[in-house]
């Protein structure tokens, strides 16, 4: 199949970017979207031109390193998917595809489609952990945790930290990301001891990083590759209020 | 003769004896000691977190944008531990035995035993960190069964166990970043290790986001850089996985062992064309309910649903009636290759076999199958566009895990003093074949429980050394070499991409140093690899410069290393005139086509030294002494 | 690392928006209950409604509540403005092609526009009734109370005004529909089941408010303007 790519090229955070047009012939419709970009990059490289920089690693939807805005949607038009899981067969032959980086103040562009998401790491550094030293753990079965509790903690813990929630949010809020971690640990008995401090510190860090406020539009849940529920955000709010009072 | 420094005493006392006698560093002195960790997967993160907790100053380097992305994240099935929660007769010894037998008796008894011994603590550790393992309705931890064992000892967090364990280690490490004991260097790639007076004293790293070359000094360097399975180009590994840190350390004196032992995983999505960048793994658990078959008739082009049962060859059930579709990975992969090579392969490229759920769907209903594997069927449909409830999946073997790696002693120290290797990048615990759910375990045990003590033992001799300076002439020299290598890559300005070379190399390795090898194929491979390498240094194209972000340059450096490592793989396989585990030499097989081991001549670890001058690597043998177990023939008939 | 106070976070601002919003919802119920008296038969309605208005304007507690009401309206609007600026800044550069609207409801994305329309309506609304009642020269009824009833009836004889009022109430309904349940989530109601009920109730509530308020000018118009 044939497609026309309009790829955002930007040298670094300071530069002004613009779309470049690349016509692509002979795209295999079984190839993934990123494999199609690999193809583009190989042809650019052979011509001695700088390839399009983009992040990707596992290419099976779990590492969270890939991510771009395709035709105006985070990770393309499919819901709940990572960019690497998007395949060319879901595009039309002859289609024009616009590719942009995730855009948010807290995600400065490094080059082209690569953005810096360290802000998400810093939110975890602020408190997204249980303070247990290696060696200090009690016997694993000493605290029974109900099946349903463990499963719902997993639902929150499944976050892959890709930042799609931020990219799709009209407010560029990292609430779903932050809430998923706060909720995961708040649901488990092990996480109770530090729940208060964790909620306060992570929420504050989220603000410091310059993410926006949640207005419950629920777009994040739709685009989240792990379908993490917006109810996590409500739980984060609850944990935060408890911590303040 | 290599000395693995195995502690005295009976097998079950060795680790305790070591712990009792090893030297330790007092808290005030730990503050004065610096550790560099390369790699932030399970082994690297868990080690860095623990080093930080102990009070050392830690720097962690990794090429990903966040430590949470390392490829440990992609492990699906689970992690083994001898907890015996099921009371099904499991214990440390049984787990040790399963592991050493699974590895076809080509691993060190003491290391393997220690792996089993520390497994229970890992589960405690992970639960304390908040890892949401699957649980029974009563609230206690649940277990699964995995290939190659007769007990249920696998702990799991749905199909994302690796992710959850990694996030546990990541969060423990982030806590140390918060306290200031650990400093992270993301988007950094190690270019070389710096050795001063025979000891590893730091690394040269490239900041991938800016192109800057940096020097980092420390009292010890810990590598946790994963496996090199990506050398086959098409593999289940992540795009960035590479063997460069290990290979460049090898070139600086660290030995590599068991290099050709690469696990080929039987249930992956087949290659469908040249566009493909990786092969996705479909969890081994699918073989619990899926039946594997190929058409009896060669080149049968009918739709699988139109082929009647009597014209299907359920070859695993036929050849291994007692294990059937759940035969171990090396065996299942080889059997698939045998059928494909005999002309029975299916799919557009005739390179796959069917994994059919029809029997299970008829027996339990589609809903039950959906409940068990729904996420995998969804993933399969996303990638292939095929609904596997309606027709069989097409699967194919793919490169997955490297049992081989840097040679380490009992302390996980390489042959270079002060240079340690943890997790998949060392060779130690799995012998010639790894059992499912043991890789997460090894990475964690190395990082949380072993390295903190053994590295401490080494550092106890470094208290008086004082701060290591990055201005030392060796740093200058190594940095210069690293820059020269980058310049060389950038300046060829030929007409072929590093992906082209990588793909070509992958094909050579897959055909000649893959599931099945022979003297002829290996010798041919060495020749072809050398020619390809020659061509690489003539015609490679890397656009741009080294002073900027340049993903083509990153790839080129990795491929340059693969082109050398591949040759060592072939030498390693050529040296071993026997078949064991993942290493199947077609000359050494039984009449029924099973692997034929030769314990009299090959009960050793082939450990290779890099010879910068010679044509061929230098072999050092570490003889495997079996004091507790007696090697037997692995049979799954 | 930069430090901020827990009370200076966006979540706290959101909580204040939620609390003021819910207080305004509560006020709407009282306001609607009072105004439905306008629909009583003409003679009774006039006396009763004017007496009711008189009590409201004279009562000390009601006065206090009314100040809380004014503050709430202003705070709700100002906080919305502050948060909008924060969100706008967080966005960085804009997407050249933006189809993110496909994954969320129009209302949820445009609470600011809906709120601004309501704010404009409020100014007109207060100028027409509250200002005239308080500071203007309203006529007196038989009981000696200010005749707010007649003011209202006169205003709603104007068809354009009625249409405008009804549209404003529809806008209010949309704003309430999202705002009501959103407020509960901001306050931390995370239970799926309970939140579902809040959502249903919020929908029901916004319909009742819209219909309840909109029906008054329509009925008054047909009762008096036609005649």
Short mmCIF file of C-alpha atoms in Angstrom, two decimals, chain B residues 20-221:
data_model
loop_
_atom_site.label_atom_id
_atom_site.label_comp_id
_atom_site.label_asym_id
_atom_site.label_seq_id
_atom_site.Cartn_x
_atom_site.Cartn_y
_atom_site.Cartn_z
CA UNK B 20 29.69 -16.12 57.37
CA UNK B 21 33.22 -15.56 56.17
CA UNK B 22 33.07 -12.82 53.54
CA UNK B 23 34.48 -9.43 54.41
CA UNK B 24 32.16 -6.54 54.90
CA UNK B 25 32.55 -2.79 54.82
CA UNK B 26 31.49 -0.72 57.79
CA UNK B 27 28.80 1.93 57.26
CA UNK B 28 31.18 4.88 57.61
CA UNK B 29 33.43 3.46 54.90
CA UNK B 30 30.59 2.61 52.51
CA UNK B 31 30.04 6.34 52.09
CA UNK B 32 33.51 6.61 50.62
CA UNK B 33 32.99 3.91 48.00
CA UNK B 34 31.50 4.44 44.55
CA UNK B 35 29.79 1.81 42.43
CA UNK B 36 28.84 2.03 38.78
CA UNK B 37 25.94 -0.12 37.63
CA UNK B 38 25.38 -0.50 33.91
CA UNK B 39 21.85 -1.55 32.99
CA UNK B 40 18.63 -0.87 34.84
CA UNK B 41 16.66 -4.04 34.29
CA UNK B 42 15.77 -6.35 37.12
CA UNK B 43 19.36 -7.23 37.98
CA UNK B 44 20.68 -3.68 37.67
CA UNK B 45 17.84 -1.93 39.48
CA UNK B 46 17.69 -4.42 42.29
CA UNK B 47 21.45 -4.27 42.79
CA UNK B 48 21.51 -0.46 42.61
CA UNK B 49 18.64 -0.19 45.09
CA UNK B 50 20.36 -2.51 47.54
CA UNK B 51 23.76 -0.85 47.14
CA UNK B 52 22.06 2.46 47.86
CA UNK B 53 20.29 1.09 50.91
CA UNK B 54 23.63 -0.14 52.20
CA UNK B 55 25.10 3.33 51.86
CA UNK B 56 27.36 3.12 48.81
CA UNK B 57 27.35 5.90 46.23
CA UNK B 58 25.79 4.47 43.11
CA UNK B 59 25.61 5.66 39.52
CA UNK B 60 23.29 3.77 37.20
CA UNK B 61 23.60 3.95 33.41
CA UNK B 62 21.01 2.76 30.92
CA UNK B 63 20.12 3.52 27.31
CA UNK B 64 16.34 3.71 27.76
CA UNK B 65 14.62 6.97 28.64
CA UNK B 66 13.46 5.52 31.96
CA UNK B 67 14.69 2.68 34.12
CA UNK B 68 11.20 1.21 34.07
CA UNK B 69 11.53 0.18 30.42
CA UNK B 70 14.36 -2.37 30.49
CA UNK B 71 13.35 -5.58 28.75
CA UNK B 72 12.78 -7.51 32.00
CA UNK B 73 9.46 -5.68 31.70
CA UNK B 74 8.36 -8.00 28.90
CA UNK B 75 8.66 -11.31 30.77
CA UNK B 76 5.19 -12.76 30.93
CA UNK B 77 4.81 -16.07 32.71
CA UNK B 78 6.20 -15.90 36.20
CA UNK B 79 8.99 -16.38 38.66
CA UNK B 80 9.94 -19.64 40.34
CA UNK B 81 10.49 -20.04 44.06
CA UNK B 82 10.80 -23.06 46.31
CA UNK B 83 8.19 -21.87 48.79
CA UNK B 84 6.30 -25.15 48.79
CA UNK B 85 3.02 -23.31 49.48
CA UNK B 86 1.23 -26.10 47.62
CA UNK B 87 2.79 -28.79 49.82
CA UNK B 88 3.43 -30.77 46.66
CA UNK B 89 6.86 -31.93 47.69
CA UNK B 90 8.83 -28.91 46.53
CA UNK B 91 12.00 -27.88 48.28
CA UNK B 92 15.31 -26.17 47.54
CA UNK B 93 16.99 -29.36 46.49
CA UNK B 94 14.24 -30.33 44.06
CA UNK B 95 14.27 -26.90 42.50
CA UNK B 96 18.04 -27.04 42.23
CA UNK B 97 17.81 -30.45 40.59
CA UNK B 98 15.11 -29.40 38.12
CA UNK B 99 17.22 -26.41 37.13
CA UNK B 100 20.47 -28.26 36.68
CA UNK B 101 18.73 -31.06 34.79
CA UNK B 102 16.83 -28.53 32.66
CA UNK B 103 20.24 -27.03 31.85
CA UNK B 104 21.37 -30.44 30.65
CA UNK B 105 24.02 -30.67 33.38
CA UNK B 106 26.12 -27.85 32.05
CA UNK B 107 25.91 -25.43 34.98
CA UNK B 108 27.78 -25.13 38.23
CA UNK B 109 26.18 -27.00 41.11
CA UNK B 110 26.99 -24.37 43.71
CA UNK B 111 25.57 -21.44 41.72
CA UNK B 112 22.44 -23.29 40.76
CA UNK B 113 21.85 -24.42 44.31
CA UNK B 114 22.24 -20.86 45.57
CA UNK B 115 19.68 -19.69 43.03
CA UNK B 116 17.12 -22.12 44.43
CA UNK B 117 18.15 -21.32 47.99
CA UNK B 118 17.55 -17.57 47.63
CA UNK B 119 14.33 -17.94 45.65
CA UNK B 120 11.98 -17.90 48.63
CA UNK B 121 13.35 -14.61 49.95
CA UNK B 122 12.71 -13.00 46.61
CA UNK B 123 8.98 -13.62 46.89
CA UNK B 124 8.99 -12.06 50.38
CA UNK B 125 10.94 -9.12 49.06
CA UNK B 126 8.63 -8.55 46.08
CA UNK B 127 5.46 -8.81 48.15
CA UNK B 128 6.86 -6.28 50.64
CA UNK B 129 7.46 -3.90 47.73
CA UNK B 130 3.83 -4.18 46.72
CA UNK B 131 4.13 -6.53 43.74
CA UNK B 132 0.54 -7.71 43.17
CA UNK B 133 1.09 -11.44 42.67
CA UNK B 134 -1.93 -13.58 41.86
CA UNK B 135 -3.75 -14.79 44.97
CA UNK B 136 -6.24 -17.39 46.01
CA UNK B 137 -9.65 -16.41 47.35
CA UNK B 138 -8.36 -16.98 50.88
CA UNK B 139 -5.81 -14.23 50.31
CA UNK B 140 -2.71 -16.40 50.06
CA UNK B 141 -0.32 -16.49 47.12
CA UNK B 142 -1.24 -18.64 44.16
CA UNK B 143 1.06 -20.78 42.00
CA UNK B 144 1.19 -22.02 38.43
CA UNK B 145 2.91 -24.94 36.83
CA UNK B 146 5.59 -24.40 34.20
CA UNK B 147 7.50 -26.52 31.71
CA UNK B 148 10.08 -29.06 32.83
CA UNK B 149 8.93 -29.50 36.43
CA UNK B 150 6.41 -31.59 38.32
CA UNK B 151 5.47 -29.14 41.08
CA UNK B 152 3.68 -25.80 41.12
CA UNK B 153 6.27 -23.25 42.12
CA UNK B 154 5.70 -20.39 39.71
CA UNK B 155 4.44 -17.11 41.17
CA UNK B 156 2.80 -14.77 38.69
CA UNK B 157 1.15 -11.41 38.22
CA UNK B 158 -1.25 -12.21 35.35
CA UNK B 159 0.81 -12.25 32.16
CA UNK B 160 2.92 -9.30 33.29
CA UNK B 161 5.12 -10.77 35.99
CA UNK B 162 8.30 -9.26 34.61
CA UNK B 163 6.72 -5.85 34.49
CA UNK B 164 5.55 -6.03 38.07
CA UNK B 165 8.86 -7.33 39.43
CA UNK B 166 10.73 -4.70 37.46
CA UNK B 167 8.49 -1.94 38.76
CA UNK B 168 9.17 -3.23 42.28
CA UNK B 169 12.92 -3.01 41.75
CA UNK B 170 12.52 0.30 39.92
CA UNK B 171 10.56 1.83 42.77
CA UNK B 172 13.10 0.56 45.33
CA UNK B 173 15.80 2.21 43.23
CA UNK B 174 13.79 5.41 42.90
CA UNK B 175 13.58 5.52 46.68
CA UNK B 176 17.37 5.58 46.74
CA UNK B 177 17.38 8.32 44.13
CA UNK B 178 15.16 10.23 46.53
CA UNK B 179 17.68 9.78 49.35
CA UNK B 180 20.49 10.85 47.03
CA UNK B 181 22.41 7.57 47.21
CA UNK B 182 21.66 6.59 43.62
CA UNK B 183 22.12 8.83 40.62
CA UNK B 184 20.51 7.91 37.31
CA UNK B 185 22.02 8.43 33.87
CA UNK B 186 19.26 7.66 31.40
CA UNK B 187 19.84 7.70 27.65
CA UNK B 188 23.46 6.77 28.31
CA UNK B 189 25.34 3.95 26.67
CA UNK B 190 28.53 2.44 28.01
CA UNK B 191 31.23 2.57 25.34
CA UNK B 192 34.01 0.93 27.25
CA UNK B 193 35.22 -0.14 30.65
CA UNK B 194 38.31 1.53 32.07
CA UNK B 195 40.88 -0.73 33.65
CA UNK B 196 43.60 0.69 35.86
CA UNK B 197 46.32 -1.59 37.21
CA UNK B 198 44.27 -4.62 36.32
CA UNK B 199 41.09 -3.48 38.08
CA UNK B 200 37.86 -2.12 36.63
CA UNK B 201 37.73 1.53 37.68
CA UNK B 202 35.07 3.16 35.60
CA UNK B 203 33.43 3.49 32.25
CA UNK B 204 33.32 5.73 29.22
CA UNK B 205 29.71 6.50 28.35
CA UNK B 206 27.96 8.39 25.61
CA UNK B 207 25.01 10.59 26.41
CA UNK B 208 22.64 9.49 23.67
CA UNK B 209 20.53 12.63 23.92
CA UNK B 210 23.43 14.99 23.27
CA UNK B 211 26.26 12.89 21.87
CA UNK B 212 28.60 13.94 24.67
CA UNK B 213 31.27 11.44 25.72
CA UNK B 214 31.62 11.21 29.49
CA UNK B 215 34.07 9.60 31.94
CA UNK B 216 32.79 8.06 35.13
CA UNK B 217 35.08 6.64 37.78
CA UNK B 218 34.24 4.26 40.61
CA UNK B 219 35.75 1.59 42.80
CA UNK B 220 33.91 -1.15 40.96
CA UNK B 221 31.80 -1.64 37.87
#
